[in-house]
Short mmCIF file of C-alpha atoms and ligand atoms in Angstrom, two decimals:
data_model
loop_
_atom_site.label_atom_id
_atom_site.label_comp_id
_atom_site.label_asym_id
_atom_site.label_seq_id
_atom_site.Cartn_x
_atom_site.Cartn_y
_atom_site.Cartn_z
CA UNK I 10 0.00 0.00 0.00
CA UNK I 11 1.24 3.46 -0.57
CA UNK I 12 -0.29 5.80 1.96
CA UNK I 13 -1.77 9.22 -0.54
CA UNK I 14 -0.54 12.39 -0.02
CA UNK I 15 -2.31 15.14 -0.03
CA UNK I 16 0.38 17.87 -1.45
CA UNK I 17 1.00 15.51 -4.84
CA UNK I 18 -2.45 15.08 -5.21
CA UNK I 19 -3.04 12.07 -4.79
CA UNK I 20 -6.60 10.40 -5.25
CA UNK I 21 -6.01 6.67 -6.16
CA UNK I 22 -8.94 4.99 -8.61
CA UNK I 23 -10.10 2.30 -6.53
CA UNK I 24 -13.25 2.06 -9.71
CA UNK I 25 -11.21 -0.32 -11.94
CA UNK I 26 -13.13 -0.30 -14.46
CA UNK I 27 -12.66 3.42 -14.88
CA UNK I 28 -9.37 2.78 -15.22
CA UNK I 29 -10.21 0.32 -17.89
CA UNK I 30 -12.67 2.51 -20.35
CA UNK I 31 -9.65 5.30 -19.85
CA UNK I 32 -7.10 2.97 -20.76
CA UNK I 33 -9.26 1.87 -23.80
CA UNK I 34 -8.40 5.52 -25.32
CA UNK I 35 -5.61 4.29 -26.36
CA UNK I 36 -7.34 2.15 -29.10
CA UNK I 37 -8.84 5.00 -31.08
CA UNK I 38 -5.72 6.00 -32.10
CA UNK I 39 -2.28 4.46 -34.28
CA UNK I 40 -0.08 6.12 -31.54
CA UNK I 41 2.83 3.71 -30.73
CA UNK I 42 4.70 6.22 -28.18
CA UNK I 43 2.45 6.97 -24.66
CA UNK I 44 3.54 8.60 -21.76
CA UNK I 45 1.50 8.47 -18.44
CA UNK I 46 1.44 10.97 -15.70
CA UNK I 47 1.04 10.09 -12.36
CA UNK I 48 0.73 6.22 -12.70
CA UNK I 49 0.61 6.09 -8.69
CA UNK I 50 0.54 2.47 -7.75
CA UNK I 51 -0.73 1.33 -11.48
CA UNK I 52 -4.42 1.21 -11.61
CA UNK I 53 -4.39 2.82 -14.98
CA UNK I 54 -1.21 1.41 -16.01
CA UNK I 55 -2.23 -2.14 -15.50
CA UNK I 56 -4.90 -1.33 -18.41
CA UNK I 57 -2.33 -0.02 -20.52
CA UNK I 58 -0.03 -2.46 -20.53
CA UNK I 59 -2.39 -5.10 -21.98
CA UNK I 60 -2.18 -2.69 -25.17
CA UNK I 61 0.25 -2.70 -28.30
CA UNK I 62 2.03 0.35 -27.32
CA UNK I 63 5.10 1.29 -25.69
CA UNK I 64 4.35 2.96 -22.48
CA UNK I 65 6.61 5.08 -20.14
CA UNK I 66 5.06 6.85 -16.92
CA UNK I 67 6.53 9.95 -14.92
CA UNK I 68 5.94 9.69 -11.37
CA UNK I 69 7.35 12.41 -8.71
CA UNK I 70 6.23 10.23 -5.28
CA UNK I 71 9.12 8.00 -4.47
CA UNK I 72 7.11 5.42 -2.34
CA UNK I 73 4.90 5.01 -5.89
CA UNK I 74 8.23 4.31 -7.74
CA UNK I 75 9.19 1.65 -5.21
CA UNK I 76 5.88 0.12 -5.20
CA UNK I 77 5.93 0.43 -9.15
CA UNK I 78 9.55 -1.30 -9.65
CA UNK I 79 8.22 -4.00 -7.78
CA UNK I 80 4.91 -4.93 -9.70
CA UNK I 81 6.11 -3.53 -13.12
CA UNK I 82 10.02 -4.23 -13.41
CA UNK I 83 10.01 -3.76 -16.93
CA UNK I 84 8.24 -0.63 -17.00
CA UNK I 85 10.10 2.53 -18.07
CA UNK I 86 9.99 5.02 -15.15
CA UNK I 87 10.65 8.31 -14.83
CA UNK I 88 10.83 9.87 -11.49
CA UNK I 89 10.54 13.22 -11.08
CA UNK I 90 8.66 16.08 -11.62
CA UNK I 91 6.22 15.92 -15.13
CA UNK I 92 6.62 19.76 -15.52
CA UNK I 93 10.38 19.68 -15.04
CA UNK I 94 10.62 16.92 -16.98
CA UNK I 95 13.28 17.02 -20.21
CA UNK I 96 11.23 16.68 -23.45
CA UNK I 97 14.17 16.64 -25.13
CA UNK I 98 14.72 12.94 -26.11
CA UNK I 99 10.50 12.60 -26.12
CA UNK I 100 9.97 10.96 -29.92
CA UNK I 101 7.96 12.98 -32.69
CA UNK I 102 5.09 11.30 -31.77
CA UNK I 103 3.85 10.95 -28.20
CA UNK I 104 0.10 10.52 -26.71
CA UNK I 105 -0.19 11.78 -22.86
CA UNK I 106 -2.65 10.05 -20.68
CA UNK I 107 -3.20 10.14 -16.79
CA UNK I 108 -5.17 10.46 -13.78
CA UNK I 109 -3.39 13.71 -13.80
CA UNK I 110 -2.41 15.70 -10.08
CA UNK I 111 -5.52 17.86 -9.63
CA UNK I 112 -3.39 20.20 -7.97
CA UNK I 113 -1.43 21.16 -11.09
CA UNK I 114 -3.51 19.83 -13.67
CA UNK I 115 -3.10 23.46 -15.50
CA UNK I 116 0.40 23.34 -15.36
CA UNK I 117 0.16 19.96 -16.87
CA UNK I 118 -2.00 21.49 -19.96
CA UNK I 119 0.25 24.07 -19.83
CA UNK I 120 3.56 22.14 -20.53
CA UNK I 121 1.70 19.71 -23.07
CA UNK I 122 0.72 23.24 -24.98
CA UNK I 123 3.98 24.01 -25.37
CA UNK I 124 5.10 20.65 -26.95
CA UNK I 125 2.08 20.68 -29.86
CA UNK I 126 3.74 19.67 -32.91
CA UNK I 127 4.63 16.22 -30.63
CA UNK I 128 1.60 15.17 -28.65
CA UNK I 129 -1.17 14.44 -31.15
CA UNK I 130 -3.47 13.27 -28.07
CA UNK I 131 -3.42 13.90 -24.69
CA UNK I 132 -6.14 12.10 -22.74
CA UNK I 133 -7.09 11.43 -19.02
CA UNK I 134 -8.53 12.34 -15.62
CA UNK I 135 -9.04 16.10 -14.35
CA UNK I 136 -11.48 17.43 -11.30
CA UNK I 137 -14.73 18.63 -13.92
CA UNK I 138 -14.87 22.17 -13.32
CA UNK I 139 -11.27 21.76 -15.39
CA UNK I 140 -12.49 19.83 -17.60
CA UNK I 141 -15.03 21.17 -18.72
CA UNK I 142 -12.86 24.48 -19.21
CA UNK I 143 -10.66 22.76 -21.23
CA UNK I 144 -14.41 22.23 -23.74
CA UNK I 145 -15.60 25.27 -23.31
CA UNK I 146 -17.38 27.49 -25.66
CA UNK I 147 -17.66 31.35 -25.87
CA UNK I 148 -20.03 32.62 -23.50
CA UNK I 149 -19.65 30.01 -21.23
CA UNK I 150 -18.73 30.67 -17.56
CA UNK I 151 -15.62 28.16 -17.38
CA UNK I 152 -14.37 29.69 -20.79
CA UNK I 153 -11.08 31.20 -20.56
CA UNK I 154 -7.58 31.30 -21.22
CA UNK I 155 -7.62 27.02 -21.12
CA UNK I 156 -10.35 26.97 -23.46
CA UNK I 157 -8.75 28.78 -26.06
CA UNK I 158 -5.42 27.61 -26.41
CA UNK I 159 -6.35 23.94 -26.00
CA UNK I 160 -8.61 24.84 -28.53
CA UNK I 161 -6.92 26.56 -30.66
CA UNK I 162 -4.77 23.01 -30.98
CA UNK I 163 -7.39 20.05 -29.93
CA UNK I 164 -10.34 19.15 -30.32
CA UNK I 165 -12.04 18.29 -26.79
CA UNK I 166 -14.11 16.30 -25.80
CA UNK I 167 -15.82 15.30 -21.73
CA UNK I 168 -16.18 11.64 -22.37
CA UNK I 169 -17.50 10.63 -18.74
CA UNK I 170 -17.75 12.23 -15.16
CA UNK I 171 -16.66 10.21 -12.21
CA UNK I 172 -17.90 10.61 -9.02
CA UNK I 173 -15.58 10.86 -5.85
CA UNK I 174 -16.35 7.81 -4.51
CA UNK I 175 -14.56 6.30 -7.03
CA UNK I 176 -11.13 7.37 -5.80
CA UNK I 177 -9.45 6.96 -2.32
CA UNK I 178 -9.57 9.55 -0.85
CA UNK I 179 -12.34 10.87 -2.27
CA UNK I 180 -11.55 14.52 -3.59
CA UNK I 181 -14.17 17.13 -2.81
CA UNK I 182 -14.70 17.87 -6.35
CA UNK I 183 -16.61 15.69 -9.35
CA UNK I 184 -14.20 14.48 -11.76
CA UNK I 185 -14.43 13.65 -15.78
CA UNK I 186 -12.14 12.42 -18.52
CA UNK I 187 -11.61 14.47 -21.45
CA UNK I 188 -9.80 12.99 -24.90
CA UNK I 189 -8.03 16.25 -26.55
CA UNK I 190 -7.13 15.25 -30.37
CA UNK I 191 -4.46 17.58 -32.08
CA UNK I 192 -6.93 19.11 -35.14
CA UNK I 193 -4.08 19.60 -37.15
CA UNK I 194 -6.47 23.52 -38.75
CA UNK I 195 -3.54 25.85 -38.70
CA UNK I 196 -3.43 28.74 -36.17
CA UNK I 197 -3.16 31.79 -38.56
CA UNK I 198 -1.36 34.19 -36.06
CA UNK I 199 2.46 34.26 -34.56
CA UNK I 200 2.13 31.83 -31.66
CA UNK I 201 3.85 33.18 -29.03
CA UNK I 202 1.88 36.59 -29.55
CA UNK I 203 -1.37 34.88 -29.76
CA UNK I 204 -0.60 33.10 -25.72
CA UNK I 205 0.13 36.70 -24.86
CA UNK I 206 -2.87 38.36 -26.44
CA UNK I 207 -5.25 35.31 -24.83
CA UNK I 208 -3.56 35.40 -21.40
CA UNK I 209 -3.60 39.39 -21.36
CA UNK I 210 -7.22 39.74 -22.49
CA UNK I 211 -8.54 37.20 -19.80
CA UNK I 212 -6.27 39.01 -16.76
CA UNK I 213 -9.26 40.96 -16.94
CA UNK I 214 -12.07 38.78 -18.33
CA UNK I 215 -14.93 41.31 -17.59
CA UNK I 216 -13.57 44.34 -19.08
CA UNK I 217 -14.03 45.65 -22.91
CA UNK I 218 -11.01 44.35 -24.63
CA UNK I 219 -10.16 47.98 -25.30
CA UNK I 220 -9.21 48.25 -22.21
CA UNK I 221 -8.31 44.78 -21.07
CA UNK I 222 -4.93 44.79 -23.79
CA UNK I 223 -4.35 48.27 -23.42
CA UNK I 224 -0.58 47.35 -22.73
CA UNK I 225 -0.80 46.88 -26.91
CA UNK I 226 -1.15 50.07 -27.60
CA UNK I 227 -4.16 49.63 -29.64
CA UNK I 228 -5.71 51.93 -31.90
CA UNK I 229 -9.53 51.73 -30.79
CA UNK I 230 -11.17 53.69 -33.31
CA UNK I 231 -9.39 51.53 -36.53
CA UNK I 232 -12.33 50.40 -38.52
CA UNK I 233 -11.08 46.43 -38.45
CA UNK I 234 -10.70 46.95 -34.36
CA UNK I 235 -13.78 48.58 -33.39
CA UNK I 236 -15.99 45.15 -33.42
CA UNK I 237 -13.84 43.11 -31.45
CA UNK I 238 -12.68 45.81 -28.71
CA UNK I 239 -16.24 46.68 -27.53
CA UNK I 240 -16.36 42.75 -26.95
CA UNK I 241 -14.89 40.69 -24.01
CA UNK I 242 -12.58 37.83 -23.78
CA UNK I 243 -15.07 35.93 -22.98
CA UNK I 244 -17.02 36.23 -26.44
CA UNK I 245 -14.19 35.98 -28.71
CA UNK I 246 -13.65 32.29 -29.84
CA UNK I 247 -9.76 31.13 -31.71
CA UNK I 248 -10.09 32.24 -34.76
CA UNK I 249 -11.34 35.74 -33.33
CA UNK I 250 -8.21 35.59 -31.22
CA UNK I 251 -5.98 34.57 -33.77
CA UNK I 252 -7.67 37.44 -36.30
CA UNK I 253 -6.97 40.14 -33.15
CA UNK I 254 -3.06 38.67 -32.83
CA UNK I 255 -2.35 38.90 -36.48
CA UNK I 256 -4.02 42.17 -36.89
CA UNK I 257 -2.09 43.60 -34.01
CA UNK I 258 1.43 41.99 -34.98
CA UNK I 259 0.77 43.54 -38.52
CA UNK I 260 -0.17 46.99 -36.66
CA UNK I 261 1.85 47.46 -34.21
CA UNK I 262 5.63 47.50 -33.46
N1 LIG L 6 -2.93 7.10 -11.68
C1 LIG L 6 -3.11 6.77 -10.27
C2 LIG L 6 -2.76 7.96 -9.35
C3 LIG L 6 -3.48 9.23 -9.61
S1 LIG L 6 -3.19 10.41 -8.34
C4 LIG L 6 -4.51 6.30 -10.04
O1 LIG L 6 -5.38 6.57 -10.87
O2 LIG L 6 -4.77 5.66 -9.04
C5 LIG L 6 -2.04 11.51 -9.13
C6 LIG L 6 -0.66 10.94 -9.29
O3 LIG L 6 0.20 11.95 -9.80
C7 LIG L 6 0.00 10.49 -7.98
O4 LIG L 6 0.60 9.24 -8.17
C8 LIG L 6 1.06 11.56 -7.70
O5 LIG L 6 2.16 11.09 -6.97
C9 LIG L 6 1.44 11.95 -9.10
N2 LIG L 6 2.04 13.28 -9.22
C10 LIG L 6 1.73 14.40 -8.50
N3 LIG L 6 2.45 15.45 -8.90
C11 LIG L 6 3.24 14.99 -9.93
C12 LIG L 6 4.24 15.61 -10.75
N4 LIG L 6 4.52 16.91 -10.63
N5 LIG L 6 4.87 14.86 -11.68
C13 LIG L 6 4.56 13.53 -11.81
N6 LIG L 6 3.64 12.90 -11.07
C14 LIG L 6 2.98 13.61 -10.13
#
């Protein structure tokens, strides 16, 4: 037994067949290369090993790396930190699956965001309310800076929600697995400027964008501007976004 920690987040799936229907993921796609976050003391992994792919897990809790070299020896472990973790040597390919940390799940999104043009799927666990930002549409309340740049990469999808009482402990929150498939429609705007526009616009999610990117410098009465700066972050959806960063990389300097 590994006793769960709080501070890494740990909520073990006691609901194995949970753990099987996540694991089963895996089989919608011709992904050879899958990394799992979080593997714990294997309930997911044990489903994942009965596929054809080749698996490696990152796990930062010591005790679950003992426990794991014990009932997996031929798994390919990697202990540490996921979000310091060197991408470096990942291949070109790589699918990301986990009962992720619900303390840092963002952080996790996050990281796999910046790694794109390698991780044509990333699919797992996260608390809902996450979840269902990472699906959101315009308007919604949960829509924000998540929702758009998954978006502007993946298409996402809730598959199921999973009640507490299928973890120990129980968190306090509902939980729900998402699958988050690269969509491959190009993002029409410099990449880097487009996080900054997205992040900067949502700092202040209730405000006119005029005023919510006035650190652009904007010119609020251009004719192409006018539309989207009377709007909020909230309404715009990618391809507004991306229109808004390309427009201001062409117009500003
Ligand atoms: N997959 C297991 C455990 C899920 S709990 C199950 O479903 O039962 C979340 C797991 O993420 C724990 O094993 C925890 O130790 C691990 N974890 C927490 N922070 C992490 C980090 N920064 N990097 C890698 N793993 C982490």
């Amino acid at each position: 037994m590994v006793r769960p920690k709080k501070h890494l987040g740990q909520h073990f799936l006691r609901d194995e067949n949970i753990a099987r229907k996540t694991a089963d993921i895996v089989d919608r796609t011709e992904l050879k290369n899958w990394l799992e976050i979080g593997p714990g003391t294997g309930v997911l992994t044990q489903f994942l090993l009965t596929k054809d792919i080749d698996l490696e897990v990152a796990e930062i809790d010591t005790e679950s790396v003992v426990y794991l070299k014990k009932h997996y020896p031929d798994l390919v472990i990697h202990e540490g930190d996921f979000l310091e973790m060197d991408t470096s040597n990942w291949p070109d390919e790589l699918g990301v699956i986990g009962n992720f940390p619900y303390n840092i799940s963002s952080q996790i999104v996050f990281k796999i965001l910046e790694h794109t043009d390698r991780i044509p799927v990333f699919a797992g666990m996260f608390q809902l309310e996450v979840a269902q930002r990472l699906a959101a549409n315009p308007g919604n309340k949960t829509y924000g800076i998540l929702s758009v740049l998954t978006q502007a990469f993946y298409d996402v999808k809730v598959e199921f929600k999973i009640a507490p009482g299928a973890f120990f402990p129980p968190p306090k929150v509902q939980s729900a697995v998402i699958t988050a498939i690269r969509h491959n429609r190009p993002l029409n705007a410099d990449r880097t400027l487009f996080f900054d526009v997205v992040k900067t616009a949502f700092q202040q999610r209730r405000k006119m964008l005029s005023n919510a990117l006035q650190k652009f410098n904007l010119d609020s009465g251009h004719p192409e501007l006018k539309h989207f700066l009377k709007l909020r972050a909230e309404n715009l959806g990618v391809e507004d976004f991306a229109k808004l960063t390309d427009w201001i990389r062409k117009n500003t300097g």
